[in-house]
Coordinates of C-alpha atoms and ligand atoms in Angstrom, one line a residue:
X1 CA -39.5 213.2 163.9
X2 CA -41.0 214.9 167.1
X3 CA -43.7 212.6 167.1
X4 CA -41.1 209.1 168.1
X5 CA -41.6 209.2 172.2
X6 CA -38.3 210.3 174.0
X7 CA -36.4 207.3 175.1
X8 CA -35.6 207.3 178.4
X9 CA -35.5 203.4 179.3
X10 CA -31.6 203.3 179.3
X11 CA -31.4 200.4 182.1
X12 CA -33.6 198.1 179.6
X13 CA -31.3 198.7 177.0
X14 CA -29.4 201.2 175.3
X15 CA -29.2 202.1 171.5
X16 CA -25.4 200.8 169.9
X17 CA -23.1 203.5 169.4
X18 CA -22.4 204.0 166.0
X19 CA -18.5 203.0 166.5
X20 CA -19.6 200.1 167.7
X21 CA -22.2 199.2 164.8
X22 CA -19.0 199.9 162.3
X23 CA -16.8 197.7 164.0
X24 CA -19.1 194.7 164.4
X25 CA -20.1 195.8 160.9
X26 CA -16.5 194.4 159.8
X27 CA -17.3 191.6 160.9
X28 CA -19.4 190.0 158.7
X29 CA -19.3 190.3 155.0
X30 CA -16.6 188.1 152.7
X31 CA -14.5 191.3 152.9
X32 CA -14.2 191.4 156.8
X33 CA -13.4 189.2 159.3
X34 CA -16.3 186.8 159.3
X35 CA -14.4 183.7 159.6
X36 CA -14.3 180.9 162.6
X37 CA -12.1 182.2 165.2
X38 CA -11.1 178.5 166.2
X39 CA -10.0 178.2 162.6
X40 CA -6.3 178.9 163.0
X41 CA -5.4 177.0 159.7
X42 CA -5.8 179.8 157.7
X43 CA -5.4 183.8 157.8
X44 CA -9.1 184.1 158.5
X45 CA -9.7 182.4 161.7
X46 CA -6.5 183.9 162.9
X47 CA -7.3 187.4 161.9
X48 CA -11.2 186.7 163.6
X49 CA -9.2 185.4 166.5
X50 CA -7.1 188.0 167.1
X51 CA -10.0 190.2 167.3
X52 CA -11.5 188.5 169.7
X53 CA -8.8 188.7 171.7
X54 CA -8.5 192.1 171.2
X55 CA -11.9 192.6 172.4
X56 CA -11.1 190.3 175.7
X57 CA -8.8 192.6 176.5
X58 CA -10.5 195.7 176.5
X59 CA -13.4 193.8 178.1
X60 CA -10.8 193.0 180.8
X61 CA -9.1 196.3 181.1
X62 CA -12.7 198.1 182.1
X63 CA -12.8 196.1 185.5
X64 CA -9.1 195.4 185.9
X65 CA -9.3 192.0 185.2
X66 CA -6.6 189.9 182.8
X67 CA -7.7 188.8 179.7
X68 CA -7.7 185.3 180.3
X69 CA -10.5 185.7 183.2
X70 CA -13.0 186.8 180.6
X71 CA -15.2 183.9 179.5
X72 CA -17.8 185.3 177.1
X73 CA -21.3 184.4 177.0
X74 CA -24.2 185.3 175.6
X75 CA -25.3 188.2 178.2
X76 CA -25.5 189.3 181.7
X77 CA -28.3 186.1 182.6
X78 CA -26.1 183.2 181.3
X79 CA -22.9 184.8 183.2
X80 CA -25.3 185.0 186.3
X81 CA -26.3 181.2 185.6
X82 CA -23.4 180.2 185.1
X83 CA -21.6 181.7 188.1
X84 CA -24.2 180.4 190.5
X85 CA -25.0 177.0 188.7
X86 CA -21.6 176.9 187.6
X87 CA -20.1 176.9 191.3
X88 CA -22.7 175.5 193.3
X89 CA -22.7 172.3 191.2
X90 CA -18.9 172.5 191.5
X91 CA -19.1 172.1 195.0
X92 CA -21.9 170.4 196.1
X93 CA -20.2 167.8 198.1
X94 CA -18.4 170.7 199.9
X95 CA -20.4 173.6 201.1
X96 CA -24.2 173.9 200.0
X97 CA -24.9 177.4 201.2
X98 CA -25.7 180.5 199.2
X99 CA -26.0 184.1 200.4
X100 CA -27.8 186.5 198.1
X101 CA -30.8 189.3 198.1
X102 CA -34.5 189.9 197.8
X103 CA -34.2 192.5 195.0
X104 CA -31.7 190.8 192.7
X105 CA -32.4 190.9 189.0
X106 CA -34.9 187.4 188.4
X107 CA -31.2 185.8 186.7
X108 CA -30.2 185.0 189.9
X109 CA -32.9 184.9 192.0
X110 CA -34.5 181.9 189.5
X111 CA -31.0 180.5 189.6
X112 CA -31.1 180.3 193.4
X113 CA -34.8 178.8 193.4
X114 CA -33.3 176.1 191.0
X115 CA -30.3 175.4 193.5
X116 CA -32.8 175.1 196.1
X117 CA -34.3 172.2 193.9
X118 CA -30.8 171.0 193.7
X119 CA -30.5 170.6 198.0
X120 CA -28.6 174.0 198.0
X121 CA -29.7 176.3 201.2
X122 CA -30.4 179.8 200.0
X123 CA -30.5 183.1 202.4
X124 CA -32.7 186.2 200.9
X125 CA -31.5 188.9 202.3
X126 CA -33.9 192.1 202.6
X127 CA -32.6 195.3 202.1
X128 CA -32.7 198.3 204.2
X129 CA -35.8 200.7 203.0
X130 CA -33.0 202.5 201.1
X131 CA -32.0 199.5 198.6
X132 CA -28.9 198.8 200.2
X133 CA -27.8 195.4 201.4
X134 CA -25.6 196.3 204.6
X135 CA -22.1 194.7 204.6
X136 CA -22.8 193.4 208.2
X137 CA -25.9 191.9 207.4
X138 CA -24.1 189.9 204.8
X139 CA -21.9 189.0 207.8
X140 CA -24.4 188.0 210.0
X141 CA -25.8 185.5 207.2
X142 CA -22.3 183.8 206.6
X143 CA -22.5 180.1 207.9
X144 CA -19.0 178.0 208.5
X145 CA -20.9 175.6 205.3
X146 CA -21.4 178.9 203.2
X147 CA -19.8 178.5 199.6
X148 CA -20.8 182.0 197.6
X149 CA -22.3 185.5 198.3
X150 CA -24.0 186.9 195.2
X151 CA -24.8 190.4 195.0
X152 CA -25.6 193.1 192.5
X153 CA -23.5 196.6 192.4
X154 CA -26.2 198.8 191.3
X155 CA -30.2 197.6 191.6
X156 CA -31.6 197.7 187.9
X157 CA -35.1 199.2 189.1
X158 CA -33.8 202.0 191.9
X159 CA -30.1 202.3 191.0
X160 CA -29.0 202.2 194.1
X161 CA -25.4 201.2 194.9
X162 CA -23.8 198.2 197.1
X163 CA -20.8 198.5 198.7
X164 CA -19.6 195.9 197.1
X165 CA -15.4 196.5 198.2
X166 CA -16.5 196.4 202.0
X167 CA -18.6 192.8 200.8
X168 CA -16.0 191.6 199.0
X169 CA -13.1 192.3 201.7
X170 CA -15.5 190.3 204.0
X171 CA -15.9 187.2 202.0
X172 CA -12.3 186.8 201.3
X173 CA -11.7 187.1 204.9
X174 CA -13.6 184.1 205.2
X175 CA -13.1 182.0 202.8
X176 CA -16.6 183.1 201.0
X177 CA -16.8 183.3 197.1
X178 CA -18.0 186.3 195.7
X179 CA -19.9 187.1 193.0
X180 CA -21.4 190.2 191.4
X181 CA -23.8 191.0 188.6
X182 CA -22.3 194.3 187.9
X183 CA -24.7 194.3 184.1
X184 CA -26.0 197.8 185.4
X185 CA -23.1 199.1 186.8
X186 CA -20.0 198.5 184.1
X187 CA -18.9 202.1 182.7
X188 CA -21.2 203.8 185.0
X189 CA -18.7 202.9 188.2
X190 CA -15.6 202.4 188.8
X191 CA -15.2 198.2 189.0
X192 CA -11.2 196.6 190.0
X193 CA -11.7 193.3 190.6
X194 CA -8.6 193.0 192.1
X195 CA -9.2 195.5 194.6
X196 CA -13.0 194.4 195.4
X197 CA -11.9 191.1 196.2
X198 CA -14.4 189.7 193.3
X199 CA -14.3 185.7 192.8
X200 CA -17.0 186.3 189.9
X201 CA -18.6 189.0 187.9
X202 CA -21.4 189.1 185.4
X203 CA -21.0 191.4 182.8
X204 CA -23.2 192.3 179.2
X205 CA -22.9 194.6 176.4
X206 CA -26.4 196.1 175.8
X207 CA -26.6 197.8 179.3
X208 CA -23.7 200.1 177.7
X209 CA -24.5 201.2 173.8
X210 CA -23.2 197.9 172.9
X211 CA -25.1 194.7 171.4
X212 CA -27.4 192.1 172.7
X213 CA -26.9 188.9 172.6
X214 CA -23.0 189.1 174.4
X215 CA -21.8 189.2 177.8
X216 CA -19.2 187.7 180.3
X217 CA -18.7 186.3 183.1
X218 CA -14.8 186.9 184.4
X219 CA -13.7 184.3 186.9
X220 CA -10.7 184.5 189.4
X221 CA -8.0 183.0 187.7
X222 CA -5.3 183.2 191.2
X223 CA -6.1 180.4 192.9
X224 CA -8.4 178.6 190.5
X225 CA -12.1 178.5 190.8
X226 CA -13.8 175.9 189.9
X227 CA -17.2 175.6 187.5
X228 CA -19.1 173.2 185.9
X229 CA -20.1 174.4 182.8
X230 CA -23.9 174.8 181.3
X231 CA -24.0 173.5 178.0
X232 CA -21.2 171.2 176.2
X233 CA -19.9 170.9 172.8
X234 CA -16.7 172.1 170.9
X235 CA -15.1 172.6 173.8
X236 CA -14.5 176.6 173.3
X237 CA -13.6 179.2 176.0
X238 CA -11.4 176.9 178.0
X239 CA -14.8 174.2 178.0
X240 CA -16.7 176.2 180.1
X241 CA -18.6 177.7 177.6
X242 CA -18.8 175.9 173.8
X243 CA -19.9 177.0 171.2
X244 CA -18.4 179.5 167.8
X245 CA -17.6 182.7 169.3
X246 CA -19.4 185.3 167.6
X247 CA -16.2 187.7 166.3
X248 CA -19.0 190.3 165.4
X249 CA -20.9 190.6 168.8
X250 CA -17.4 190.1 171.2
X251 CA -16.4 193.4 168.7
X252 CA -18.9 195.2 169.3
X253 CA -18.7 194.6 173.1
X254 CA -14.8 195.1 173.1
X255 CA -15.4 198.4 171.3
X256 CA -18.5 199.3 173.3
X257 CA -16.7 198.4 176.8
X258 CA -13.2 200.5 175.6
X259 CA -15.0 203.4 174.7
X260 CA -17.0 203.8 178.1
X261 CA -13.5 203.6 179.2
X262 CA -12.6 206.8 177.6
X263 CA -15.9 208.0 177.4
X264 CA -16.7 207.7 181.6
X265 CA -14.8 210.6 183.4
X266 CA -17.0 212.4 180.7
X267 CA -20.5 210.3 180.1
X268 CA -21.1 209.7 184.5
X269 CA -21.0 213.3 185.8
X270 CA -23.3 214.5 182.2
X271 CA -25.8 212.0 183.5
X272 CA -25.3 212.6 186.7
X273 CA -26.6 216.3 185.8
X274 CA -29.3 215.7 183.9
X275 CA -31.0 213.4 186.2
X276 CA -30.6 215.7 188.6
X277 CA -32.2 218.4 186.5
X278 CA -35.2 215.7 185.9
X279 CA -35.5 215.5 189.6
X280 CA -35.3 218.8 190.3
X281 CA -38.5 219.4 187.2
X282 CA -40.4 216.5 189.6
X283 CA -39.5 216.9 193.1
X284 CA -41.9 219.4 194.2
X285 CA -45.0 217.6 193.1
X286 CA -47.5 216.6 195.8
X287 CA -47.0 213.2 196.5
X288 CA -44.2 212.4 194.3
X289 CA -41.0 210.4 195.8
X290 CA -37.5 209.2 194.9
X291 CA -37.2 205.2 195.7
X292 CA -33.8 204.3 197.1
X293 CA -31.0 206.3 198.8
X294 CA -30.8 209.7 197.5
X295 CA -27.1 209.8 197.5
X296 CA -25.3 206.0 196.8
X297 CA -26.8 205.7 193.1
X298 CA -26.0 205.2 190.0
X299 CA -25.9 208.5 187.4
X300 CA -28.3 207.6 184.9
X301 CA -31.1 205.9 187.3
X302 CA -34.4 207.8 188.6
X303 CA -37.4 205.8 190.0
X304 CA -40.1 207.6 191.2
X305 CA -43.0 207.1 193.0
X306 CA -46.8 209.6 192.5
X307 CA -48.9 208.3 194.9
X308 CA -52.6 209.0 194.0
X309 CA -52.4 208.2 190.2
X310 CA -52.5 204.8 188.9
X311 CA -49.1 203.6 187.4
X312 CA -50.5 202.1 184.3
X313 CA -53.1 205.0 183.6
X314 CA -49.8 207.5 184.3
X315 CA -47.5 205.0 181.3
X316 CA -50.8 205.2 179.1
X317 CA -50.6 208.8 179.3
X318 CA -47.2 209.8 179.1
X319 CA -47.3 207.7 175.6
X320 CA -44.6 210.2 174.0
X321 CA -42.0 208.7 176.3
X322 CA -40.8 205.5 176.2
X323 CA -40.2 204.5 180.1
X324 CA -40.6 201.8 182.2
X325 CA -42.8 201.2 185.2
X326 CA -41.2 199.4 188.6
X327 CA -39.6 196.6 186.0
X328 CA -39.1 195.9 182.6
X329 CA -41.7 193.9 181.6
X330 CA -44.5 195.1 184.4
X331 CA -46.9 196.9 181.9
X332 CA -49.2 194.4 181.4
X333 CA -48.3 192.4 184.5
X334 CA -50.5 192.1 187.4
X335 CA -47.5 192.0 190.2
X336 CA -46.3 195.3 191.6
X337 CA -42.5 195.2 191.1
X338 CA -41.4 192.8 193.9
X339 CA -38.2 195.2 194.4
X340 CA -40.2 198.0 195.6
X341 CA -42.1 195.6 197.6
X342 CA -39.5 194.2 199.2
X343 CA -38.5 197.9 200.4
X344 CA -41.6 197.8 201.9
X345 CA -43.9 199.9 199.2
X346 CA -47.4 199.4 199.1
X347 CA -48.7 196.7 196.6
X348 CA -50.5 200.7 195.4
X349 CA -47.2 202.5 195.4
X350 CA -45.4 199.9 194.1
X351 CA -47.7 200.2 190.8
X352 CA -47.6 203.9 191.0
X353 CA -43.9 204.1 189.6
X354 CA -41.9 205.4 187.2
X355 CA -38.3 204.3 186.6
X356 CA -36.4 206.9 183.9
X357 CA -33.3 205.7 183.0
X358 CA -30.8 208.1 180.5
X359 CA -28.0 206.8 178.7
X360 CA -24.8 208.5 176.8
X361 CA -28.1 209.8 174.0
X362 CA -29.6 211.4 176.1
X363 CA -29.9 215.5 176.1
X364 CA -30.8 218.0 178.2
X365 CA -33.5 218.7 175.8
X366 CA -35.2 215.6 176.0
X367 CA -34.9 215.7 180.0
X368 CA -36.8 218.9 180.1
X369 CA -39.5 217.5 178.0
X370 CA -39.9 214.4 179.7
X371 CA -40.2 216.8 183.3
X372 CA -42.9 219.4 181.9
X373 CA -44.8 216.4 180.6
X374 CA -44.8 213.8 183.8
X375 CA -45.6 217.0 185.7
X376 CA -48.6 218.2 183.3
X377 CA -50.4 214.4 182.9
X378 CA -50.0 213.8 187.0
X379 CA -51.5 217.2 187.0
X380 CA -54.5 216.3 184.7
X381 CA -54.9 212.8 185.9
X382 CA -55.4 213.9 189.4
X383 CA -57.6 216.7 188.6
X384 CA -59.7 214.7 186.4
X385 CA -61.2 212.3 189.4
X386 CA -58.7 211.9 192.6
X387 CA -59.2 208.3 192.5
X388 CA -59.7 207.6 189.4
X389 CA -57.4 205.7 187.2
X390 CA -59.7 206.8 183.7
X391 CA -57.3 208.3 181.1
X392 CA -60.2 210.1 179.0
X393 CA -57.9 210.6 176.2
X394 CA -55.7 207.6 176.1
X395 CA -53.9 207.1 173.0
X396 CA -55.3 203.8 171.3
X397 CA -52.8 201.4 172.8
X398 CA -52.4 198.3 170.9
X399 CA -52.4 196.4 174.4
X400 CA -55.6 196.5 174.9
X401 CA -58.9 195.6 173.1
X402 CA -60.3 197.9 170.9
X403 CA -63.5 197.3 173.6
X404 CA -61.2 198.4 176.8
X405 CA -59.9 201.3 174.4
X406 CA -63.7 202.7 173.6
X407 CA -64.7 202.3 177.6
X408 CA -61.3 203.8 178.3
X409 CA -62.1 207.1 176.6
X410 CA -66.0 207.8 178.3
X411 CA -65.9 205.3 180.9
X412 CA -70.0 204.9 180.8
X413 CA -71.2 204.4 184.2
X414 CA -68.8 206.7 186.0
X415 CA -70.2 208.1 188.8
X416 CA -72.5 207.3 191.6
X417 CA -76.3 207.5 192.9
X418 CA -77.9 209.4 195.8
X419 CA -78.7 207.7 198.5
X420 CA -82.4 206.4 198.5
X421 CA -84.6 202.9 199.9
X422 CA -83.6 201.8 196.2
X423 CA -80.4 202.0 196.4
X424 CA -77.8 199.2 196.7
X425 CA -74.1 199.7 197.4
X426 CA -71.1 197.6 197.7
X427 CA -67.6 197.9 197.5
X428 CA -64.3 195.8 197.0
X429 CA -60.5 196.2 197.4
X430 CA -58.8 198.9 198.9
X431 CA -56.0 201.7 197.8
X432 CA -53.1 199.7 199.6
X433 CA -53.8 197.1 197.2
X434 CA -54.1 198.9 194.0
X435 CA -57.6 198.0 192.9
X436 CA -60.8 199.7 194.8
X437 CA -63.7 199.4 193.1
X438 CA -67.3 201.1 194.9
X439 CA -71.0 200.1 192.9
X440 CA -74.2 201.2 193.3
X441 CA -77.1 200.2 191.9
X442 CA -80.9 201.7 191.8
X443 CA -83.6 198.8 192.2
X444 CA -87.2 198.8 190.2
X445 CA -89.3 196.0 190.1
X446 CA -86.8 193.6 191.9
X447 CA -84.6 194.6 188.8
X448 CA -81.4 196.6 188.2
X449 CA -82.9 200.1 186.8
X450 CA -79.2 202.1 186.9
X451 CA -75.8 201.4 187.9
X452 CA -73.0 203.5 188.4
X453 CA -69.5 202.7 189.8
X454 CA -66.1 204.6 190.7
X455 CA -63.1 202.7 190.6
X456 CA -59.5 203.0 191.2
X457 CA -57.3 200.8 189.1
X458 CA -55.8 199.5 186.2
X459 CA -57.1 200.3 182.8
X460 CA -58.3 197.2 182.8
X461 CA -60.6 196.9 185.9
X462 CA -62.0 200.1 185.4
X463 CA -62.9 198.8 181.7
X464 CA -64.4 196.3 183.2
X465 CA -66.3 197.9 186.0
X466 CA -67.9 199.7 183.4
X467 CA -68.4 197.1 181.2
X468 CA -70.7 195.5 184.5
X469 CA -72.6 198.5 184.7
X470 CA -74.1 198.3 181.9
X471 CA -74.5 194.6 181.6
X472 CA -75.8 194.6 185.0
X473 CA -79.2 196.7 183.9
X474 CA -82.3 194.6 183.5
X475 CA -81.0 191.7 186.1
X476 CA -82.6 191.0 189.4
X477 CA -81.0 189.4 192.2
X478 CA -80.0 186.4 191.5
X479 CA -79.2 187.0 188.0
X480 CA -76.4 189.9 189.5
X481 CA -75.6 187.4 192.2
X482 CA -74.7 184.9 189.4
X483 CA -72.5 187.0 187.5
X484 CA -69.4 185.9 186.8
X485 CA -66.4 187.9 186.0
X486 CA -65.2 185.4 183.0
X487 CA -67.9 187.2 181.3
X488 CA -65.9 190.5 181.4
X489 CA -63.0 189.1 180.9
X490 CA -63.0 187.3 177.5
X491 CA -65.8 190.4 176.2
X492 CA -63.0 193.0 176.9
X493 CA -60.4 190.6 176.2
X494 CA -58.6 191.2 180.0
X495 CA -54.9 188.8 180.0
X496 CA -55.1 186.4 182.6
X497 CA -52.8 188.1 184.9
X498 CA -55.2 191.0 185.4
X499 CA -57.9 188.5 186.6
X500 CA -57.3 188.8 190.2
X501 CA -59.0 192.5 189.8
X502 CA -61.6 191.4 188.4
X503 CA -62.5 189.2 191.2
X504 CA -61.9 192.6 193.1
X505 CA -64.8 193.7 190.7
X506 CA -66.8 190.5 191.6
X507 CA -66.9 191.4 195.3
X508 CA -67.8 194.5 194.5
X509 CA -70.7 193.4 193.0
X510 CA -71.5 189.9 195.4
X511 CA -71.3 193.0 198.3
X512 CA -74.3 194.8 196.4
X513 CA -76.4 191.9 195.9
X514 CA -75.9 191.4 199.9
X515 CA -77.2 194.8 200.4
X516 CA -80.4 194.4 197.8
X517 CA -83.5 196.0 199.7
X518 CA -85.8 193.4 200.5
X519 CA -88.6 195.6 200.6
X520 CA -88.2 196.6 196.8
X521 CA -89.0 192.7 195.7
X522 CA -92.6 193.3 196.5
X523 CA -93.6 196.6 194.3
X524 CA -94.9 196.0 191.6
Ligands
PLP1 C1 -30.2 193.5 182.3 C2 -29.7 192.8 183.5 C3 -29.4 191.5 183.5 C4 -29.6 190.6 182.3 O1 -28.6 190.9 181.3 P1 -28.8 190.3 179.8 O2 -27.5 190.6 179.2 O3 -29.9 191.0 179.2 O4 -29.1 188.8 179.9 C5 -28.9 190.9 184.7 N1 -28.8 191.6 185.8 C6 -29.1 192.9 185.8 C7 -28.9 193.7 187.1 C8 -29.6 193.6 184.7 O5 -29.9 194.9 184.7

């Protein structure tokens, strides 16, 4: 039992609360209410229906919203879709231009770049080094042709907040819709759509101990809004949305969304507290930082940045805790998270995060765990080599090749050579970028006799530095000047987005074979 890793990846997804597993659990056998919901012949549809409805209310209630403003949908992305897609293509002839941010989850981001492809005009604003989008830069970006502002309330990576009342008071003021993807901040903040001025407002169940697979978007009702629906078929949820409602999953979000209702006043300031305790077990670590305003966040958020320890070499470590770097699906992704980026972080930085994330499971117990054991492998990783990403004892990862795992745990050709006639050096990359990579080879008989490297990178580069310097022995100039790092790659099995650092690794070596002595071509 002590040996499953302590979840702490809450804004991914949460686990279902058990009251909401036994409701959508009546759902679905002969003895519940598995029937059609459009099926109002019989007793069935009508008792799945009114479920449903049930469940659109309490969906409602959570963000002050009327029932018939929820249209459900299969998450958080297709709400986002269809909000942007929805309304844009609604009223193209009109008003073509869109107003949204730089670190908004990729739903509507990609949405935007495929309005672009449909003549639409999209502004990206940046946030301020904080996270925050400033209401008065949203103002400055308005244009007399602008149709929609689309904003998150809480950032998914940094959890910091936007003010989204002040936004929303703004774009009614002129004539602006507004929509939000509030999918990380339902049940952890207060949402009135009423009272936010809120044309449109993505919302999903997993974020919040309910199911995946089941979201909403609610639409202003008073005056109506038009959309122009994604996908077409049966006609269901007013046509905007076909398709057989899925009694089970809109139950378990119903019953998920009414008890955060409850369950807030109580669930936010618990969080609250125990992030702060995992702060407070972190903060005063050399080189460690909190990304995003320290005080407009959401309670059950912490990113944090270590600078001088690789991020991917810090997750590989910290095995027995199941966290996320800067985005969901970074691990094995070559692209720093573009979030922390676009608040100016360092490509180096950027990579060097951690973003824990605790949920309505989560105990105090867990948090101080998860503290004393970030704090002991940053520790351990930095004492091992400054600037080195090598994890000596990384656990055998199923990620990478059983080749990368050996190198991983010795790392032959760590190190470097004294300075001597002999001697080549060369070196590639720097820290900023996250890949640095410094060779040195000694020369006999024109040939390569030793080679050593030091390295500061993913698990994969370094894999593969080392990999080079052994290959590398026994080759003489042109031989090393011909090497090419496809080699390394398919031997150690490297996934193509990690192949820009191995060209990192390539100029390290193309800089040595600039350097070779001449003189040493003639002995011998
Ligand atoms: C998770 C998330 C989404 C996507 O929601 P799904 O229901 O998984 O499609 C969209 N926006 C934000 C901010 C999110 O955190």
């Amino acid at each position: 039992m002590s040996s499953r890793p302590i979840y702490l990846d809450n804004a991914a997804t949460t686990a279902v609360d058990p009251r909401v597993i036994a409701a959508m659990s009546s759902c679905l056998g002969a003895d519940g209410d598995f029937a059609n919901p459009s099926s109002a012949n019989y007793v069935y549809g009508r008792e799945a229906s009114a479920r449903v409805e049930r469940a659109r209310a309490e969906v409602a209630a959570l963000v002050n919203a009327a029932p018939e403003q929820i249209l459900f949908t299969s998450g958080a992305t297709e709400a986002n879709n269809l909000a942007l897609l929805g309304a844009a293509r609604f009223h193209r002839d009109r008003s073509r231009h869109i107003v949204t941010s730089r670190t908004e989850h990729p739903a509507v981001l990609d949405a935007c770049r495929q309005l672009e492809r449909e003549g639409c005009v999209v502004t990206y604003l940046k946030p301020a080094p904080s996270g925050i989008v400033a209401v008065e830069q949203v103002a400055a970006a308005l244009r007399p042709d602008t149709l929609l502002v689309s904003l998150m309330q809480v950032n998914n990576e940094i959890g910091v907040i936007n003010d989204i009342g002040s936004i929303g008071r703004l774009c009614r003021g002129n004539g602006v819709l507004f929509h939000v993807d509030a999918a990380q901040s339902a049940g952890k903040l207060p949402i009135d759509v009423q009272r936010d001025a809120i044309d449109l407002l993505s919302l999903t169940a997993h974020k919040l101990h309910g199911p995946k697979g089941i979201g909403a978007l609610c639409v202003r009702r008073e005056p109506r809004l038009g959309l122009v629906p994604l996908q077409f078929g049966g006609g269901q949820e007013r046509g905007l949305r076909s398709g057989t409602l899925p009694t089970h999953q809109i139950v378990g979000f119903g019953t998920a969304y009414s008890i955060a209702r409850e369950a807030m006043s109580v669930d936010i300031p618990r969080i609250a507290g125990l992030r702060e305790q995992l702060w407070g077990a972190l903060a005063d670590i050399p080189g460690i930082e909190c990304n995003g305003d320290p005080v407009r966040r959401v309670a059950g958020i912490l990113s944090v940045t270590v600078d001088g320890v690789e991020g991917e070499t810090l997750l590989l470590a910290l095995a027995d805790l199941a966290v996320s770097s800067g985005s969901a699906c970074a691990s094995l992704h070559a692209e720093p998270s573009y979030v922390l980026r676009a608040l100016g972080r360092s490509d180096r930085l950027a990579q060097s995060t951690l973003r824990l994330s605790l949920g309505r499971f989560t105990t105090a117990r867990e948090v101080e765990q998860a503290g004393i054991r970030i704090r002991a492998e940053i520790v351990r990783l930095r004492a091992g080599e400054p600037r080195s990403g090598a994890c000596p004892d990384a656990p055998d990862d199923p990620r990478y090749s059983p080749e990368v795992r050996r190198r991983l745990h010795a790392l032959p050709g760590w190190g470097d050579l004294p300075d001597a006639a002999s001697v080549a050096r060369g070196r590639a990359g720097n820290l900023e970028q996250g890949t640095e990579v410094a060779f040195a080879v000694r020369i006999e008989r024109n040939r390569v006799a030793e080679a050593r490297f030091r390295a500061f990178g993913c698990p994969h580069a370094l894999a593969a530095a080392s990999w080079v310097a052994e290959a590398a022995l026994g080759l003489d100039c042109d031989q090393l000047a011909a090497w090419d790092w496809q080699e390394a790659a398919s031997v150690l099995g490297v996934p193509p987005a990690k192949f820009g650092r191995l060209l990192t690794l390539q100029d390290a070596i193309r800089a040595v074979v600039r350097n070779w002595p001449s003189t040493t071509g003639s002995t011998v």
